[in-house]
Amino acid sequence: MTASTANQPAPEPSPATSPQVPGPHPAPRAPVGAAGLAAEIAAELSNRLRTVRLHARRRPAAPPPALVAVAHGSRHPGAAPTVRALLAGIRALRPDLPVRLGHIELDRPLLADTLAGLRDEGIGEVVLVPLLFGRGHHVTHDLPAALAAAPHLSGLIAAPLGPHALLAEALHGRLLEAGFPARPHDTGRPAVVLAAAGSRAPRSALDTARTAHLLSARLGGVPVLPAYAHPAPATAPDGDASRRPSRIAAAPTVPDAVRALADRGHHPHDIAVAACFAAPGRFADRCAALAPGPAAAPLGDHPALARLVLHRYDQALSARTGSRTEGSGPARRTRITAGTAASGTAPRRVAAPSR
């Protein structure tokens, strides 16, 4: 070998002849399908959007419709404070909700005045929640008429408070406060008369009967008979004006129900009267005075009743197929929600005549 040859660099091996260096090799990447590609794109967009700062202002949420609790009204001195206490409980549960009160008669503010005042407050949408317990004349006629007479409002009419499991809870609570045994089957043969205002409307009587069934189930099967404050025409003495039958007389009366339970073997002292009334009044006082055993107070501000009022409000809003009034002027139609089943299913519609 010559010197010139020894000083020359050795030629680099060609790729074809270069020796293979042992070591790990990356695995071939599987082809990405359409779904996988979409997922990768979505993930990349999400990562990039995290770095984007939005400067646009959000539109403020529209205020909720006002809840107008509709009480019957009474001259009893305890009626108004009791209803106001119930509304205070509702406001405590839903502080951001506008809650107002209107009376059908006998007390202020009257419902018409409450609805008229909402115009000055800038409120244009309401839900009327009757503090009544069945589908009687007030719910099916008076409330739609009041709403139709307020063309500045778009309104919904919720179902009455009965029948519902929360109503049975409130009735049970008031019975316990009155001394009804917490374990009724351990003491004698207790029974309950469910005292309600009464109505000629068959649907109202059906609602009261269903409430009695729910209360009986909550009491573990204790018999509960519905009865009414209005005496039937055949039993009203002519000489007692306070007991004369009204135009909405219903049967049986509380004494009739008490006698029926006594005939079944229940001792009178074991027969309690549950007051299906929102507030004190002439009818509630009359029914309590006729109780041979414990006499429960009106439901008033019982927490379960406040929750039930809000449930009826929410239920009316969710059932947009029922009870909504639209448009303005005398030709618009008013639709109201009818009573619901105890399970709280959506109310069905009942059409009222155009006004």
PDB file of N, CA, C and O in Angstrom, residues 31-63:
ATOM      1  N   PRO A  31     -54.335   3.686  10.218  1.00  0.00           N
ATOM      2  CA  PRO A  31     -55.114   4.746   9.550  1.00  0.00           C
ATOM      3  C   PRO A  31     -56.251   5.226  10.433  1.00  0.00           C
ATOM      4  O   PRO A  31     -56.869   4.449  11.152  1.00  0.00           O
ATOM      5  N   VAL A  32     -56.498   6.542  10.429  1.00  0.00           N
ATOM      6  CA  VAL A  32     -57.550   7.156  11.251  1.00  0.00           C
ATOM      7  C   VAL A  32     -58.848   7.201  10.460  1.00  0.00           C
ATOM      8  O   VAL A  32     -58.873   7.725   9.338  1.00  0.00           O
ATOM      9  N   GLY A  33     -59.914   6.652  11.057  1.00  0.00           N
ATOM     10  CA  GLY A  33     -61.205   6.679  10.395  1.00  0.00           C
ATOM     11  C   GLY A  33     -61.865   8.042  10.508  1.00  0.00           C
ATOM     12  O   GLY A  33     -61.349   8.981  11.132  1.00  0.00           O
ATOM     13  N   ALA A  34     -63.070   8.147   9.919  1.00  0.00           N
ATOM     14  CA  ALA A  34     -63.781   9.432   9.935  1.00  0.00           C
ATOM     15  C   ALA A  34     -64.130   9.854  11.349  1.00  0.00           C
ATOM     16  O   ALA A  34     -63.992  11.017  11.731  1.00  0.00           O
ATOM     17  N   ALA A  35     -64.590   8.887  12.163  1.00  0.00           N
ATOM     18  CA  ALA A  35     -64.959   9.220  13.538  1.00  0.00           C
ATOM     19  C   ALA A  35     -63.750   9.665  14.350  1.00  0.00           C
ATOM     20  O   ALA A  35     -63.797  10.624  15.114  1.00  0.00           O
ATOM     21  N   GLY A  36     -62.643   8.961  14.180  1.00  0.00           N
ATOM     22  CA  GLY A  36     -61.442   9.341  14.918  1.00  0.00           C
ATOM     23  C   GLY A  36     -60.918  10.691  14.501  1.00  0.00           C
ATOM     24  O   GLY A  36     -60.446  11.480  15.320  1.00  0.00           O
ATOM     25  N   LEU A  37     -60.963  10.962  13.178  1.00  0.00           N
ATOM     26  CA  LEU A  37     -60.510  12.257  12.686  1.00  0.00           C
ATOM     27  C   LEU A  37     -61.377  13.389  13.252  1.00  0.00           C
ATOM     28  O   LEU A  37     -60.866  14.437  13.654  1.00  0.00           O
ATOM     29  N   ALA A  38     -62.672  13.157  13.302  1.00  0.00           N
ATOM     30  CA  ALA A  38     -63.564  14.177  13.857  1.00  0.00           C
ATOM     31  C   ALA A  38     -63.264  14.417  15.329  1.00  0.00           C
ATOM     32  O   ALA A  38     -63.285  15.547  15.812  1.00  0.00           O
ATOM     33  N   ALA A  39     -62.962  13.337  16.068  1.00  0.00           N
ATOM     34  CA  ALA A  39     -62.645  13.489  17.479  1.00  0.00           C
ATOM     35  C   ALA A  39     -61.362  14.282  17.680  1.00  0.00           C
ATOM     36  O   ALA A  39     -61.255  15.116  18.575  1.00  0.00           O
ATOM     37  N   GLU A  40     -60.341  14.019  16.823  1.00  0.00           N
ATOM     38  CA  GLU A  40     -59.089  14.757  16.940  1.00  0.00           C
ATOM     39  C   GLU A  40     -59.292  16.240  16.630  1.00  0.00           C
ATOM     40  O   GLU A  40     -58.739  17.117  17.296  1.00  0.00           O
ATOM     41  N   ILE A  41     -60.108  16.520  15.623  1.00  0.00           N
ATOM     42  CA  ILE A  41     -60.377  17.925  15.263  1.00  0.00           C
ATOM     43  C   ILE A  41     -61.101  18.634  16.398  1.00  0.00           C
ATOM     44  O   ILE A  41     -60.787  19.762  16.765  1.00  0.00           O
ATOM     45  N   ALA A  42     -62.092  17.949  16.985  1.00  0.00           N
ATOM     46  CA  ALA A  42     -62.841  18.556  18.086  1.00  0.00           C
ATOM     47  C   ALA A  42     -61.939  18.822  19.287  1.00  0.00           C
ATOM     48  O   ALA A  42     -62.033  19.864  19.936  1.00  0.00           O
ATOM     49  N   ALA A  43     -61.042  17.880  19.585  1.00  0.00           N
ATOM     50  CA  ALA A  43     -60.132  18.075  20.705  1.00  0.00           C
ATOM     51  C   ALA A  43     -59.190  19.241  20.459  1.00  0.00           C
ATOM     52  O   ALA A  43     -58.908  20.048  21.352  1.00  0.00           O
ATOM     53  N   GLU A  44     -58.689  19.352  19.211  1.00  0.00           N
ATOM     54  CA  GLU A  44     -57.785  20.458  18.886  1.00  0.00           C
ATOM     55  C   GLU A  44     -58.502  21.798  18.970  1.00  0.00           C
ATOM     56  O   GLU A  44     -57.965  22.781  19.494  1.00  0.00           O
ATOM     57  N   LEU A  45     -59.721  21.850  18.457  1.00  0.00           N
ATOM     58  CA  LEU A  45     -60.485  23.094  18.540  1.00  0.00           C
ATOM     59  C   LEU A  45     -60.758  23.466  19.995  1.00  0.00           C
ATOM     60  O   LEU A  45     -60.691  24.639  20.373  1.00  0.00           O
ATOM     61  N   SER A  46     -61.077  22.459  20.821  1.00  0.00           N
ATOM     62  CA  SER A  46     -61.323  22.741  22.239  1.00  0.00           C
ATOM     63  C   SER A  46     -60.093  23.321  22.913  1.00  0.00           C
ATOM     64  O   SER A  46     -60.180  24.270  23.688  1.00  0.00           O
ATOM     65  N   ASN A  47     -58.927  22.758  22.607  1.00  0.00           N
ATOM     66  CA  ASN A  47     -57.692  23.275  23.204  1.00  0.00           C
ATOM     67  C   ASN A  47     -57.427  24.705  22.785  1.00  0.00           C
ATOM     68  O   ASN A  47     -56.982  25.543  23.568  1.00  0.00           O
ATOM     69  N   ARG A  48     -57.677  25.006  21.503  1.00  0.00           N
ATOM     70  CA  ARG A  48     -57.409  26.361  21.024  1.00  0.00           C
ATOM     71  C   ARG A  48     -58.414  27.370  21.556  1.00  0.00           C
ATOM     72  O   ARG A  48     -58.080  28.518  21.818  1.00  0.00           O
ATOM     73  N   LEU A  49     -59.674  26.923  21.687  1.00  0.00           N
ATOM     74  CA  LEU A  49     -60.699  27.848  22.182  1.00  0.00           C
ATOM     75  C   LEU A  49     -60.467  28.232  23.637  1.00  0.00           C
ATOM     76  O   LEU A  49     -60.954  29.267  24.093  1.00  0.00           O
ATOM     77  N   ARG A  50     -59.725  27.397  24.359  1.00  0.00           N
ATOM     78  CA  ARG A  50     -59.437  27.749  25.748  1.00  0.00           C
ATOM     79  C   ARG A  50     -58.579  28.996  25.862  1.00  0.00           C
ATOM     80  O   ARG A  50     -58.572  29.669  26.896  1.00  0.00           O
ATOM     81  N   THR A  51     -57.848  29.277  24.807  1.00  0.00           N
ATOM     82  CA  THR A  51     -56.980  30.451  24.830  1.00  0.00           C
ATOM     83  C   THR A  51     -57.670  31.691  24.282  1.00  0.00           C
ATOM     84  O   THR A  51     -57.083  32.762  24.285  1.00  0.00           O
ATOM     85  N   VAL A  52     -58.892  31.538  23.810  1.00  0.00           N
ATOM     86  CA  VAL A  52     -59.622  32.674  23.230  1.00  0.00           C
ATOM     87  C   VAL A  52     -60.382  33.389  24.329  1.00  0.00           C
ATOM     88  O   VAL A  52     -61.096  32.759  25.121  1.00  0.00           O
ATOM     89  N   ARG A  53     -60.282  34.677  24.402  1.00  0.00           N
ATOM     90  CA  ARG A  53     -60.965  35.484  25.411  1.00  0.00           C
ATOM     91  C   ARG A  53     -62.145  36.181  24.755  1.00  0.00           C
ATOM     92  O   ARG A  53     -61.983  36.921  23.779  1.00  0.00           O
ATOM     93  N   LEU A  54     -63.325  35.916  25.286  1.00  0.00           N
ATOM     94  CA  LEU A  54     -64.535  36.509  24.724  1.00  0.00           C
ATOM     95  C   LEU A  54     -64.789  37.862  25.371  1.00  0.00           C
ATOM     96  O   LEU A  54     -64.725  37.992  26.585  1.00  0.00           O
ATOM     97  N   HIS A  55     -65.057  38.839  24.536  1.00  0.00           N
ATOM     98  CA  HIS A  55     -65.312  40.197  25.030  1.00  0.00           C
ATOM     99  C   HIS A  55     -66.782  40.583  24.931  1.00  0.00           C
ATOM    100  O   HIS A  55     -67.180  41.623  25.434  1.00  0.00           O
ATOM    101  N   ALA A  56     -67.603  39.748  24.265  1.00  0.00           N
ATOM    102  CA  ALA A  56     -69.011  40.098  24.113  1.00  0.00           C
ATOM    103  C   ALA A  56     -69.740  39.937  25.445  1.00  0.00           C
ATOM    104  O   ALA A  56     -69.446  39.034  26.229  1.00  0.00           O
ATOM    105  N   ARG A  57     -70.715  40.785  25.718  1.00  0.00           N
ATOM    106  CA  ARG A  57     -71.498  40.725  26.942  1.00  0.00           C
ATOM    107  C   ARG A  57     -72.668  39.775  26.769  1.00  0.00           C
ATOM    108  O   ARG A  57     -73.293  39.725  25.715  1.00  0.00           O
ATOM    109  N   ARG A  58     -72.947  39.030  27.831  1.00  0.00           N
ATOM    110  CA  ARG A  58     -74.094  38.143  27.795  1.00  0.00           C
ATOM    111  C   ARG A  58     -75.379  38.943  27.981  1.00  0.00           C
ATOM    112  O   ARG A  58     -75.423  39.865  28.789  1.00  0.00           O
ATOM    113  N   ARG A  59     -76.401  38.524  27.241  1.00  0.00           N
ATOM    114  CA  ARG A  59     -77.703  39.165  27.406  1.00  0.00           C
ATOM    115  C   ARG A  59     -78.301  38.743  28.741  1.00  0.00           C
ATOM    116  O   ARG A  59     -78.337  37.555  29.065  1.00  0.00           O
ATOM    117  N   PRO A  60     -78.758  39.676  29.543  1.00  0.00           N
ATOM    118  CA  PRO A  60     -79.327  39.301  30.850  1.00  0.00           C
ATOM    119  C   PRO A  60     -80.552  38.412  30.678  1.00  0.00           C
ATOM    120  O   PRO A  60     -81.346  38.591  29.748  1.00  0.00           O
ATOM    121  N   ALA A  61     -80.686  37.431  31.557  1.00  0.00           N
ATOM    122  CA  ALA A  61     -81.818  36.508  31.480  1.00  0.00           C
ATOM    123  C   ALA A  61     -83.125  37.245  31.765  1.00  0.00           C
ATOM    124  O   ALA A  61     -83.172  38.158  32.592  1.00  0.00           O
ATOM    125  N   ALA A  62     -84.162  36.846  31.055  1.00  0.00           N
ATOM    126  CA  ALA A  62     -85.474  37.462  31.256  1.00  0.00           C
ATOM    127  C   ALA A  62     -85.987  37.108  32.647  1.00  0.00           C
ATOM    128  O   ALA A  62     -85.792  35.992  33.130  1.00  0.00           O
ATOM    129  N   PRO A  63     -86.627  38.048  33.317  1.00  0.00           N
ATOM    130  CA  PRO A  63     -87.158  37.741  34.658  1.00  0.00           C
ATOM    131  C   PRO A  63     -88.251  36.687  34.561  1.00  0.00           C
ATOM    132  O   PRO A  63     -88.982  36.611  33.564  1.00  0.00           O
TER     133      PRO A  63
END
